[in-house]
PDB file of C-alpha atoms and ligand atoms in Angstrom:
ATOM      1  CA  MET A 816     118.639  75.513 103.049  1.00  0.00           C
ATOM      2  CA  ARG A 817     120.260  78.824 102.029  1.00  0.00           C
ATOM      3  CA  ILE A 818     117.983  81.825 102.531  1.00  0.00           C
ATOM      4  CA  ASP A 819     118.804  85.455 101.587  1.00  0.00           C
ATOM      5  CA  LEU A 820     116.063  87.892 102.689  1.00  0.00           C
ATOM      6  CA  HIS A 821     117.221  91.275 101.289  1.00  0.00           C
ATOM      7  CA  THR A 822     118.092  91.978  97.618  1.00  0.00           C
ATOM      8  CA  HIS A 823     117.554  94.718  95.014  1.00  0.00           C
ATOM      9  CA  SER A 824     116.757  94.664  91.299  1.00  0.00           C
ATOM     10  CA  HIS A 825     116.796  97.460  88.705  1.00  0.00           C
ATOM     11  CA  HIS A 826     113.324  98.457  89.910  1.00  0.00           C
ATOM     12  CA  SER A 827     115.313 100.351  92.549  1.00  0.00           C
ATOM     13  CA  ASP A 828     119.087 100.740  92.846  1.00  0.00           C
ATOM     14  CA  GLY A 829     120.148  97.205  91.919  1.00  0.00           C
ATOM     15  CA  THR A 830     121.525  96.544  88.438  1.00  0.00           C
ATOM     16  CA  ASP A 831     119.931  93.137  87.604  1.00  0.00           C
ATOM     17  CA  SER A 832     116.428  92.651  86.255  1.00  0.00           C
ATOM     18  CA  PRO A 833     114.310  90.508  88.615  1.00  0.00           C
ATOM     19  CA  ALA A 834     114.626  87.566  86.188  1.00  0.00           C
ATOM     20  CA  VAL A 835     118.419  87.816  86.107  1.00  0.00           C
ATOM     21  CA  LEU A 836     118.484  88.170  89.891  1.00  0.00           C
ATOM     22  CA  MET A 837     116.594  84.857  90.228  1.00  0.00           C
ATOM     23  CA  VAL A 838     118.995  83.099  87.830  1.00  0.00           C
ATOM     24  CA  ARG A 839     121.967  84.458  89.810  1.00  0.00           C
ATOM     25  CA  ALA A 840     120.321  83.388  93.079  1.00  0.00           C
ATOM     26  CA  ALA A 841     120.177  79.827  91.731  1.00  0.00           C
ATOM     27  CA  ALA A 842     123.819  80.034  90.607  1.00  0.00           C
ATOM     28  CA  ALA A 843     124.784  81.254  94.100  1.00  0.00           C
ATOM     29  CA  GLY A 844     123.196  78.108  95.570  1.00  0.00           C
ATOM     30  CA  LEU A 845     120.263  79.896  97.223  1.00  0.00           C
ATOM     31  CA  ASP A 846     117.021  78.030  97.940  1.00  0.00           C
ATOM     32  CA  VAL A 847     115.030  81.131  98.939  1.00  0.00           C
ATOM     33  CA  VAL A 848     115.466  84.797  98.042  1.00  0.00           C
ATOM     34  CA  ALA A 849     113.458  87.875  99.060  1.00  0.00           C
ATOM     35  CA  LEU A 850     113.142  90.704  96.513  1.00  0.00           C
ATOM     36  CA  THR A 851     113.115  93.927  98.559  1.00  0.00           C
ATOM     37  CA  ASP A 852     113.411  96.921  96.235  1.00  0.00           C
ATOM     38  CA  HIS A 853     113.299 100.390  97.800  1.00  0.00           C
ATOM     39  CA  ASP A 854     109.674 101.611  98.064  1.00  0.00           C
ATOM     40  CA  THR A 855     108.327  99.450  95.221  1.00  0.00           C
ATOM     41  CA  THR A 856     106.906  96.013  94.469  1.00  0.00           C
ATOM     42  CA  ALA A 857     107.186  96.467  90.693  1.00  0.00           C
ATOM     43  CA  GLY A 858     109.586  93.510  90.351  1.00  0.00           C
ATOM     44  CA  TRP A 859     107.419  90.867  92.051  1.00  0.00           C
ATOM     45  CA  ASP A 860     105.687  89.405  88.996  1.00  0.00           C
ATOM     46  CA  GLU A 861     108.825  89.064  86.895  1.00  0.00           C
ATOM     47  CA  ALA A 862     110.678  87.385  89.784  1.00  0.00           C
ATOM     48  CA  ALA A 863     107.724  85.078  90.524  1.00  0.00           C
ATOM     49  CA  ASP A 864     107.692  83.980  86.873  1.00  0.00           C
ATOM     50  CA  GLN A 865     111.226  82.618  87.363  1.00  0.00           C
ATOM     51  CA  VAL A 866     110.532  80.452  90.431  1.00  0.00           C
ATOM     52  CA  ALA A 867     109.703  77.277  88.480  1.00  0.00           C
ATOM     53  CA  ARG A 868     112.574  77.668  86.020  1.00  0.00           C
ATOM     54  CA  THR A 869     115.255  78.488  88.599  1.00  0.00           C
ATOM     55  CA  GLY A 870     113.992  76.321  91.466  1.00  0.00           C
ATOM     56  CA  VAL A 871     114.505  79.281  93.829  1.00  0.00           C
ATOM     57  CA  ALA A 872     111.581  80.169  96.124  1.00  0.00           C
ATOM     58  CA  LEU A 873     110.590  83.867  96.215  1.00  0.00           C
ATOM     59  CA  VAL A 874     109.649  85.892  99.279  1.00  0.00           C
ATOM     60  CA  PRO A 875     108.006  89.043  97.862  1.00  0.00           C
ATOM     61  CA  GLY A 876     108.965  92.127  99.838  1.00  0.00           C
ATOM     62  CA  ALA A 877     110.094  95.749  99.834  1.00  0.00           C
ATOM     63  CA  GLU A 878     112.496  98.020 101.730  1.00  0.00           C
ATOM     64  CA  LEU A 879     110.583 101.011 103.069  1.00  0.00           C
ATOM     65  CA  SER A 880     112.212 104.412 103.574  1.00  0.00           C
ATOM     66  CA  CYS A 881     111.311 105.531 107.103  1.00  0.00           C
ATOM     67  CA  MET A 882     112.170 108.157 109.703  1.00  0.00           C
ATOM     68  CA  VAL A 883     112.323 107.744 113.451  1.00  0.00           C
ATOM     69  CA  ALA A 884     113.763 110.086 116.071  1.00  0.00           C
ATOM     70  CA  GLY A 885     115.070 112.288 113.249  1.00  0.00           C
ATOM     71  CA  VAL A 886     117.092 109.410 111.769  1.00  0.00           C
ATOM     72  CA  SER A 887     116.579 107.745 108.375  1.00  0.00           C
ATOM     73  CA  VAL A 888     115.994 103.993 108.778  1.00  0.00           C
ATOM     74  CA  HIS A 889     115.079 101.196 106.382  1.00  0.00           C
ATOM     75  CA  LEU A 890     112.294  98.766 107.204  1.00  0.00           C
ATOM     76  CA  LEU A 891     112.046  95.511 105.270  1.00  0.00           C
ATOM     77  CA  SER A 892     108.489  94.335 104.713  1.00  0.00           C
ATOM     78  CA  LEU A 893     108.145  90.680 103.725  1.00  0.00           C
ATOM     79  CA  LEU A 894     105.065  88.882 102.395  1.00  0.00           C
ATOM     80  CA  HIS A 895     102.654  91.836 102.602  1.00  0.00           C
ATOM     81  CA  ALA A 896      99.622  92.182 100.299  1.00  0.00           C
ATOM     82  CA  ASP A 897     100.491  94.154  97.193  1.00  0.00           C
ATOM     83  CA  ASP A 898      96.992  95.667  96.960  1.00  0.00           C
ATOM     84  CA  ASP A 899      96.967  97.354 100.371  1.00  0.00           C
ATOM     85  CA  ALA A 900      96.083 100.972  99.529  1.00  0.00           C
ATOM     86  CA  ASP A 901      97.677 102.539 102.608  1.00  0.00           C
ATOM     87  CA  LEU A 902     101.040 100.795 102.263  1.00  0.00           C
ATOM     88  CA  SER A 903     101.295 101.160  98.486  1.00  0.00           C
ATOM     89  CA  GLY A 904     100.214 104.815  98.778  1.00  0.00           C
ATOM     90  CA  GLU A 905     103.100 105.470 101.181  1.00  0.00           C
ATOM     91  CA  MET A 906     105.533 103.795  98.794  1.00  0.00           C
ATOM     92  CA  GLU A 907     104.249 105.915  95.932  1.00  0.00           C
ATOM     93  CA  HIS A 908     104.602 109.059  98.044  1.00  0.00           C
ATOM     94  CA  ALA A 909     108.231 108.122  98.763  1.00  0.00           C
ATOM     95  CA  ARG A 910     108.947 107.447  95.071  1.00  0.00           C
ATOM     96  CA  THR A 911     107.432 110.778  93.964  1.00  0.00           C
ATOM     97  CA  SER A 912     109.379 112.649  96.618  1.00  0.00           C
ATOM     98  CA  ARG A 913     112.591 110.769  95.747  1.00  0.00           C
ATOM     99  CA  ASP A 914     112.159 111.819  92.123  1.00  0.00           C
ATOM    100  CA  ALA A 915     111.796 115.524  92.998  1.00  0.00           C
ATOM    101  CA  ARG A 916     114.693 115.259  95.452  1.00  0.00           C
ATOM    102  CA  ALA A 917     116.992 113.648  92.876  1.00  0.00           C
ATOM    103  CA  ARG A 918     116.144 116.374  90.345  1.00  0.00           C
ATOM    104  CA  GLU A 919     117.034 119.031  92.930  1.00  0.00           C
ATOM    105  CA  MET A 920     120.307 117.262  93.775  1.00  0.00           C
ATOM    106  CA  VAL A 921     121.179 117.130  90.065  1.00  0.00           C
ATOM    107  CA  ARG A 922     120.364 120.833  89.738  1.00  0.00           C
ATOM    108  CA  ARG A 923     122.760 121.629  92.587  1.00  0.00           C
ATOM    109  CA  ILE A 924     125.500 119.275  91.353  1.00  0.00           C
ATOM    110  CA  ALA A 925     125.211 120.690  87.813  1.00  0.00           C
ATOM    111  CA  GLU A 926     126.374 124.073  89.129  1.00  0.00           C
ATOM    112  CA  ASP A 927     129.801 122.486  89.688  1.00  0.00           C
ATOM    113  CA  TYR A 928     129.921 119.389  87.440  1.00  0.00           C
ATOM    114  CA  ARG A 929     128.656 118.572  83.961  1.00  0.00           C
ATOM    115  CA  LEU A 930     125.568 116.455  84.735  1.00  0.00           C
ATOM    116  CA  THR A 931     121.988 116.319  83.416  1.00  0.00           C
ATOM    117  CA  TRP A 932     118.750 114.678  84.545  1.00  0.00           C
ATOM    118  CA  ALA A 933     118.875 112.568  81.361  1.00  0.00           C
ATOM    119  CA  ASP A 934     122.260 111.185  82.534  1.00  0.00           C
ATOM    120  CA  VAL A 935     120.569 109.960  85.709  1.00  0.00           C
ATOM    121  CA  GLN A 936     117.597 108.482  83.854  1.00  0.00           C
ATOM    122  CA  ASP A 937     120.057 106.560  81.647  1.00  0.00           C
ATOM    123  CA  GLN A 938     121.280 104.767  84.797  1.00  0.00           C
ATOM    124  CA  ALA A 939     117.845 103.718  86.092  1.00  0.00           C
ATOM    125  CA  GLY A 940     115.618 100.804  85.105  1.00  0.00           C
ATOM    126  CA  PRO A 941     112.050 101.283  83.837  1.00  0.00           C
ATOM    127  CA  ASP A 942     109.999 103.205  86.456  1.00  0.00           C
ATOM    128  CA  ALA A 943     112.724 102.525  88.998  1.00  0.00           C
ATOM    129  CA  THR A 944     112.642 104.083  92.453  1.00  0.00           C
ATOM    130  CA  ILE A 945     115.288 106.778  91.932  1.00  0.00           C
ATOM    131  CA  GLY A 946     118.037 106.971  94.528  1.00  0.00           C
ATOM    132  CA  ARG A 947     121.417 108.562  95.022  1.00  0.00           C
ATOM    133  CA  PRO A 948     123.044 105.423  93.537  1.00  0.00           C
ATOM    134  CA  HIS A 949     121.631 106.426  90.129  1.00  0.00           C
ATOM    135  CA  ILE A 950     123.115 109.923  90.499  1.00  0.00           C
ATOM    136  CA  ALA A 951     126.391 108.283  91.575  1.00  0.00           C
ATOM    137  CA  ASP A 952     126.346 106.023  88.490  1.00  0.00           C
ATOM    138  CA  ALA A 953     125.723 109.048  86.248  1.00  0.00           C
ATOM    139  CA  LEU A 954     128.735 110.785  87.844  1.00  0.00           C
ATOM    140  CA  VAL A 955     130.799 107.649  87.142  1.00  0.00           C
ATOM    141  CA  ALA A 956     129.580 107.578  83.515  1.00  0.00           C
ATOM    142  CA  ARG A 957     130.622 111.223  83.135  1.00  0.00           C
ATOM    143  CA  GLY A 958     134.053 110.407  84.569  1.00  0.00           C
ATOM    144  CA  HIS A 959     133.716 112.677  87.615  1.00  0.00           C
ATOM    145  CA  VAL A 960     134.328 109.791  90.079  1.00  0.00           C
ATOM    146  CA  PRO A 961     135.765 106.259  89.662  1.00  0.00           C
ATOM    147  CA  ASP A 962     132.860 104.334  91.238  1.00  0.00           C
ATOM    148  CA  ARG A 963     129.632 104.529  93.276  1.00  0.00           C
ATOM    149  CA  SER A 964     131.452 104.408  96.591  1.00  0.00           C
ATOM    150  CA  ALA A 965     133.651 107.361  95.678  1.00  0.00           C
ATOM    151  CA  ALA A 966     130.532 109.374  94.831  1.00  0.00           C
ATOM    152  CA  PHE A 967     129.020 108.482  98.230  1.00  0.00           C
ATOM    153  CA  GLU A 968     132.178 109.601 100.005  1.00  0.00           C
ATOM    154  CA  ASN A 969     131.933 112.982  98.390  1.00  0.00           C
ATOM    155  CA  ILE A 970     129.427 114.412  95.907  1.00  0.00           C
ATOM    156  CA  VAL A 971     126.249 112.560  96.984  1.00  0.00           C
ATOM    157  CA  ALA A 972     127.246 112.116 100.651  1.00  0.00           C
ATOM    158  CA  THR A 973     124.572 112.473 103.334  1.00  0.00           C
ATOM    159  CA  GLY A 974     124.718 116.024 104.666  1.00  0.00           C
ATOM    160  CA  GLY A 975     127.030 117.169 101.858  1.00  0.00           C
ATOM    161  CA  PRO A 976     126.490 120.447  99.981  1.00  0.00           C
ATOM    162  CA  TYR A 977     124.377 118.808  97.259  1.00  0.00           C
ATOM    163  CA  TYR A 978     122.368 116.574  99.596  1.00  0.00           C
ATOM    164  CA  VAL A 979     118.573 116.886  99.646  1.00  0.00           C
ATOM    165  CA  GLY A 980     116.253 114.761 101.815  1.00  0.00           C
ATOM    166  CA  HIS A 981     113.004 113.125 100.732  1.00  0.00           C
ATOM    167  CA  TYR A 982     109.661 112.122 102.254  1.00  0.00           C
ATOM    168  CA  ALA A 983     109.787 108.966 104.350  1.00  0.00           C
ATOM    169  CA  GLN A 984     106.987 107.547 106.486  1.00  0.00           C
ATOM    170  CA  GLU A 985     107.324 107.482 110.255  1.00  0.00           C
ATOM    171  CA  ALA A 986     108.737 104.074 111.270  1.00  0.00           C
ATOM    172  CA  ARG A 987     106.189 103.210 113.984  1.00  0.00           C
ATOM    173  CA  ALA A 988     103.337 103.982 111.594  1.00  0.00           C
ATOM    174  CA  ALA A 989     105.084 101.988 108.838  1.00  0.00           C
ATOM    175  CA  ILE A 990     105.254  98.948 111.132  1.00  0.00           C
ATOM    176  CA  GLY A 991     101.501  99.258 111.710  1.00  0.00           C
ATOM    177  CA  ARG A 992     100.878  99.540 107.957  1.00  0.00           C
ATOM    178  CA  VAL A 993     103.026  96.486 107.178  1.00  0.00           C
ATOM    179  CA  ARG A 994     101.190  94.425 109.808  1.00  0.00           C
ATOM    180  CA  ALA A 995      97.803  95.664 108.563  1.00  0.00           C
ATOM    181  CA  ALA A 996      98.810  94.536 105.056  1.00  0.00           C
ATOM    182  CA  GLY A 997      99.673  91.076 106.436  1.00  0.00           C
ATOM    183  CA  GLY A 998     103.428  91.609 106.116  1.00  0.00           C
ATOM    184  CA  VAL A 999     106.311  91.069 108.527  1.00  0.00           C
ATOM    185  CA  PRO A1000     108.414  94.168 109.419  1.00  0.00           C
ATOM    186  CA  ILE A1001     112.163  93.764 109.927  1.00  0.00           C
ATOM    187  CA  LEU A1002     114.615  96.560 110.769  1.00  0.00           C
ATOM    188  CA  ALA A1003     117.279  96.541 108.013  1.00  0.00           C
ATOM    189  CA  HIS A1004     120.959  96.989 108.954  1.00  0.00           C
ATOM    190  CA  PRO A1005     120.196  98.814 112.271  1.00  0.00           C
ATOM    191  CA  ARG A1006     123.859  99.658 112.946  1.00  0.00           C
ATOM    192  CA  ALA A1007     125.109 100.553 109.465  1.00  0.00           C
ATOM    193  CA  ALA A1008     126.943 103.603 110.774  1.00  0.00           C
ATOM    194  CA  ALA A1009     128.672 104.405 107.464  1.00  0.00           C
ATOM    195  CA  ARG A1010     125.271 105.409 106.048  1.00  0.00           C
ATOM    196  CA  GLY A1011     124.778 108.159 108.625  1.00  0.00           C
ATOM    197  CA  ARG A1012     123.357 108.407 112.123  1.00  0.00           C
ATOM    198  CA  THR A1013     121.834 105.223 113.556  1.00  0.00           C
ATOM    199  CA  ILE A1014     119.164 104.768 116.228  1.00  0.00           C
ATOM    200  CA  GLY A1015     119.845 103.668 119.803  1.00  0.00           C
ATOM    201  CA  ASP A1016     118.542 100.638 121.662  1.00  0.00           C
ATOM    202  CA  ALA A1017     115.689 102.566 123.289  1.00  0.00           C
ATOM    203  CA  VAL A1018     114.319 103.515 119.868  1.00  0.00           C
ATOM    204  CA  ILE A1019     114.661  99.908 118.680  1.00  0.00           C
ATOM    205  CA  ALA A1020     112.755  98.802 121.798  1.00  0.00           C
ATOM    206  CA  ASP A1021     110.031 101.304 120.922  1.00  0.00           C
ATOM    207  CA  LEU A1022     109.793  99.851 117.397  1.00  0.00           C
ATOM    208  CA  ALA A1023     109.586  96.338 118.845  1.00  0.00           C
ATOM    209  CA  ASP A1024     106.716  97.592 120.960  1.00  0.00           C
ATOM    210  CA  ALA A1025     105.022  98.874 117.785  1.00  0.00           C
ATOM    211  CA  GLY A1026     105.054  95.367 116.311  1.00  0.00           C
ATOM    212  CA  MET A1027     108.420  94.962 114.612  1.00  0.00           C
ATOM    213  CA  ALA A1028     109.258  91.257 114.169  1.00  0.00           C
ATOM    214  CA  ALA A1029     113.004  91.052 113.630  1.00  0.00           C
ATOM    215  CA  LEU A1030     116.414  92.681 113.408  1.00  0.00           C
ATOM    216  CA  GLU A1031     118.685  92.161 110.402  1.00  0.00           C
ATOM    217  CA  VAL A1032     121.857  91.283 112.299  1.00  0.00           C
ATOM    218  CA  ASP A1033     124.123  89.503 109.825  1.00  0.00           C
ATOM    219  CA  HIS A1034     124.868  92.213 107.258  1.00  0.00           C
ATOM    220  CA  ARG A1035     128.190  93.394 105.835  1.00  0.00           C
ATOM    221  CA  ASP A1036     127.730  96.912 107.217  1.00  0.00           C
ATOM    222  CA  HIS A1037     127.879  95.526 110.798  1.00  0.00           C
ATOM    223  CA  THR A1038     131.059  94.826 112.742  1.00  0.00           C
ATOM    224  CA  GLU A1039     131.352  91.664 114.864  1.00  0.00           C
ATOM    225  CA  ALA A1040     130.699  93.833 117.924  1.00  0.00           C
ATOM    226  CA  ASP A1041     127.538  95.271 116.312  1.00  0.00           C
ATOM    227  CA  ARG A1042     126.276  91.761 115.597  1.00  0.00           C
ATOM    228  CA  ALA A1043     126.948  90.498 119.112  1.00  0.00           C
ATOM    229  CA  HIS A1044     125.196  93.537 120.555  1.00  0.00           C
ATOM    230  CA  LEU A1045     122.180  93.230 118.234  1.00  0.00           C
ATOM    231  CA  ARG A1046     121.849  89.492 118.950  1.00  0.00           C
ATOM    232  CA  GLY A1047     121.680  90.278 122.677  1.00  0.00           C
ATOM    233  CA  LEU A1048     119.154  93.051 122.069  1.00  0.00           C
ATOM    234  CA  ALA A1049     116.990  90.753 119.911  1.00  0.00           C
ATOM    235  CA  ARG A1050     116.978  88.160 122.700  1.00  0.00           C
ATOM    236  CA  GLU A1051     116.014  90.811 125.244  1.00  0.00           C
ATOM    237  CA  LEU A1052     113.206  92.200 123.073  1.00  0.00           C
ATOM    238  CA  ASP A1053     112.032  88.792 121.849  1.00  0.00           C
ATOM    239  CA  LEU A1054     112.772  89.644 118.212  1.00  0.00           C
ATOM    240  CA  LEU A1055     113.786  87.244 115.450  1.00  0.00           C
ATOM    241  CA  VAL A1056     117.261  87.568 113.898  1.00  0.00           C
ATOM    242  CA  THR A1057     117.852  87.595 110.137  1.00  0.00           C
ATOM    243  CA  GLY A1058     120.883  87.785 107.873  1.00  0.00           C
ATOM    244  CA  ALA A1059     121.048  88.848 104.231  1.00  0.00           C
ATOM    245  CA  SER A1060     123.291  90.121 101.473  1.00  0.00           C
ATOM    246  CA  ASP A1061     121.527  93.410 100.539  1.00  0.00           C
ATOM    247  CA  TYR A1062     122.675  92.499  97.004  1.00  0.00           C
ATOM    248  CA  HIS A1063     122.588  95.390  94.488  1.00  0.00           C
ATOM    249  CA  GLY A1064     124.085  93.676  91.390  1.00  0.00           C
ATOM    250  CA  THR A1065     127.242  95.414  90.187  1.00  0.00           C
ATOM    251  CA  GLY A1066     126.247  98.537  92.142  1.00  0.00           C
ATOM    252  CA  LYS A1067     127.890  97.259  95.320  1.00  0.00           C
ATOM    253  CA  HIS A1068     130.307  94.514  96.315  1.00  0.00           C
ATOM    254  CA  ASN A1069     127.656  92.569  98.261  1.00  0.00           C
ATOM    255  CA  ARG A1070     127.438  88.971  96.944  1.00  0.00           C
ATOM    256  CA  LEU A1071     124.201  86.961  96.932  1.00  0.00           C
ATOM    257  CA  GLY A1072     124.077  84.648  99.945  1.00  0.00           C
ATOM    258  CA  GLU A1073     127.040  86.264 101.718  1.00  0.00           C
ATOM    259  CA  HIS A1074     124.816  86.337 104.821  1.00  0.00           C
ATOM    260  CA  THR A1075     121.768  84.136 105.315  1.00  0.00           C
ATOM    261  CA  THR A1076     118.759  83.505 107.561  1.00  0.00           C
ATOM    262  CA  SER A1077     118.026  80.174 109.246  1.00  0.00           C
ATOM    263  CA  PRO A1078     115.112  77.997 108.042  1.00  0.00           C
ATOM    264  CA  GLU A1079     113.570  78.202 111.536  1.00  0.00           C
ATOM    265  CA  VAL A1080     113.463  81.991 111.372  1.00  0.00           C
ATOM    266  CA  LEU A1081     111.918  81.936 107.884  1.00  0.00           C
ATOM    267  CA  GLU A1082     109.264  79.548 109.201  1.00  0.00           C
ATOM    268  CA  ALA A1083     108.517  81.924 112.069  1.00  0.00           C
ATOM    269  CA  ILE A1084     108.261  84.855 109.624  1.00  0.00           C
ATOM    270  CA  GLU A1085     105.928  82.870 107.361  1.00  0.00           C
ATOM    271  CA  ALA A1086     103.770  81.933 110.352  1.00  0.00           C
ATOM    272  CA  GLU A1087     103.247  85.660 111.118  1.00  0.00           C
ATOM    273  CA  ALA A1088     102.501  86.642 107.499  1.00  0.00           C
ATOM    274  CA  ARG A1089      99.297  86.538 105.500  1.00  0.00           C
ATOM    275  CA  GLY A1090     101.178  86.461 102.166  1.00  0.00           C
ATOM    276  CA  ARG A1091     102.975  83.289 101.066  1.00  0.00           C
ATOM    277  CA  THR A1092     106.432  82.394  99.824  1.00  0.00           C
ATOM    278  CA  ILE A1093     106.188  81.325  96.167  1.00  0.00           C
ATOM    279  CA  ARG A1094     107.834  77.897  95.975  1.00  0.00           C
ATOM    280  CA  PRO A1095     108.812  75.829  92.930  1.00  0.00           C
ATOM    281  CA  SER A1096     106.309  73.179  94.091  1.00  0.00           C
ATOM    282  CA  ASP A1097     103.447  75.744  93.818  1.00  0.00           C
ATOM    283  CA  THR A1098     103.973  76.373  90.133  1.00  0.00           C
TER     284      THR A1098
HETATM  285  P1  AMP B1844     119.033 107.171  98.942  1.00  0.00           P
HETATM  286  O1  AMP B1844     118.033 106.135  99.401  1.00  0.00           O
HETATM  287  O2  AMP B1844     118.690 107.696  97.594  1.00  0.00           O
HETATM  288  O3  AMP B1844     119.282 108.254  99.945  1.00  0.00           O
HETATM  289  O4  AMP B1844     120.430 106.403  98.747  1.00  0.00           O
HETATM  290  C1  AMP B1844     120.836 105.456  99.708  1.00  0.00           C
HETATM  291  C2  AMP B1844     121.166 104.139  98.996  1.00  0.00           C
HETATM  292  O5  AMP B1844     122.459 104.259  98.480  1.00  0.00           O
HETATM  293  C3  AMP B1844     121.186 102.934  99.920  1.00  0.00           C
HETATM  294  O6  AMP B1844     120.034 102.165  99.732  1.00  0.00           O
HETATM  295  C4  AMP B1844     122.368 102.131  99.485  1.00  0.00           C
HETATM  296  O7  AMP B1844     121.982 101.040  98.713  1.00  0.00           O
HETATM  297  C5  AMP B1844     123.189 103.050  98.610  1.00  0.00           C
HETATM  298  N1  AMP B1844     124.500 103.362  99.199  1.00  0.00           N
HETATM  299  C6  AMP B1844     124.748 103.986 100.360  1.00  0.00           C
HETATM  300  N2  AMP B1844     126.080 104.119 100.569  1.00  0.00           N
HETATM  301  C7  AMP B1844     126.680 103.565  99.490  1.00  0.00           C
HETATM  302  C8  AMP B1844     128.046 103.381  99.103  1.00  0.00           C
HETATM  303  N3  AMP B1844     129.055 103.809  99.862  1.00  0.00           N
HETATM  304  N4  AMP B1844     128.294 102.766  97.933  1.00  0.00           N
HETATM  305  C9  AMP B1844     127.282 102.352  97.154  1.00  0.00           C
HETATM  306  N5  AMP B1844     125.987 102.488  97.468  1.00  0.00           N
HETATM  307  C10 AMP B1844     125.682 103.085  98.622  1.00  0.00           C
HETATM  308 FE1   FE B1845     119.947 100.502  98.006  1.00  0.00          FE
HETATM  309 FE1   FE B1846     118.823  99.659 103.156  1.00  0.00          FE
HETATM  310 ZN1   ZN B1847     118.671  97.262 100.783  1.00  0.00          ZN
END
C-alpha cells in the first residue's frame, strides 16, 4: 500500500486539476492520496469522481493557514465534514484575506517591475486560493525571474520589501474546529526552516495537548536530523507520524509518492475521523 497524504491541485497553488492529479497518482503507483489544497475543499468532488476510474482511494482534506506563537504554520485537516460552518467560514476568511494581500503585494511589486493583477489571475485556477506561488508564476511569465524558487528567494520572499501577511486562524483553535468537524489535524512540515521561522517543541507539545493527532515527519523540507528529532518528539507526545510529497504539479519539484504514510497510521487516522476515505470499492 502506497499512501500520500498531502497534495495540491489548481484549486490552490498546484498546477494539476483534481482529475489530472488522480490520474497521475495512479501512474505514480499510489493506492491512496489525500487532496489538501490551501484553505479550500473546492477540489473534492472532481477528485472523488475519479476514484473508480483510477482505482486510487481519496482522503478528502485541506491545508489550513494558521498562526501560533507569532509563527505561520500549516495544519492538514483530513476527513472533516465539508459542511461545518465554523471550519469552512475560517477557510473563506483566509481566502478573502489572501486575495486582498496578493493584490497589495502586486501593487508594491508593480512600483519596481512590470506586473498586473490580471497577470496573477492568469496563473491561478478557477476560484483558486491565491498564494505567493501565483505571483511568482506571473513574475516568471513576465521574464523577471527564471522560476518559482527564484521568486521566493527574492521578490516574494517572507519578510522582503513586497511581503504582506494575511489572516490565519490561531492553531489551537483550528485544531478544535477540525476535531469538531470530525476531521483529523496533522501539523504539516513542522521543521521546514526554509519557509521562515518554525515553532519549538514546547509549542508542538501545546498543540498536541489541544488535540493534534500527528506530525508530518517524512517531507522533503526536513533534514535527516529533523526527521529523527520529530520521530522522537512524536513518540514522547503520543502522536502519529505521517509522510507525504506535498506535490504541487509543475510548481515545485516534489514528486507524488516521494514520501508516504504507513497503512497502520492511515487506519489510526480513519479510526479518529467521522468522514470516510472514498475507495474504489465504494463506487
Ligand atoms: P503563501 O501561502 O501565499 O504565503 O505562499 C506560501 C506557499 O508557497 C507554500 O504553500 C508553498 O507551497 C510555496 N512555496 C514556498 N516556498 C517556495 C519555493 N521556494 N518554491 C516554490 N514554492 C514555494
Ligand atoms: Fe503550497
Ligand atoms: Fe504547507
Ligand atoms: Zn502543502
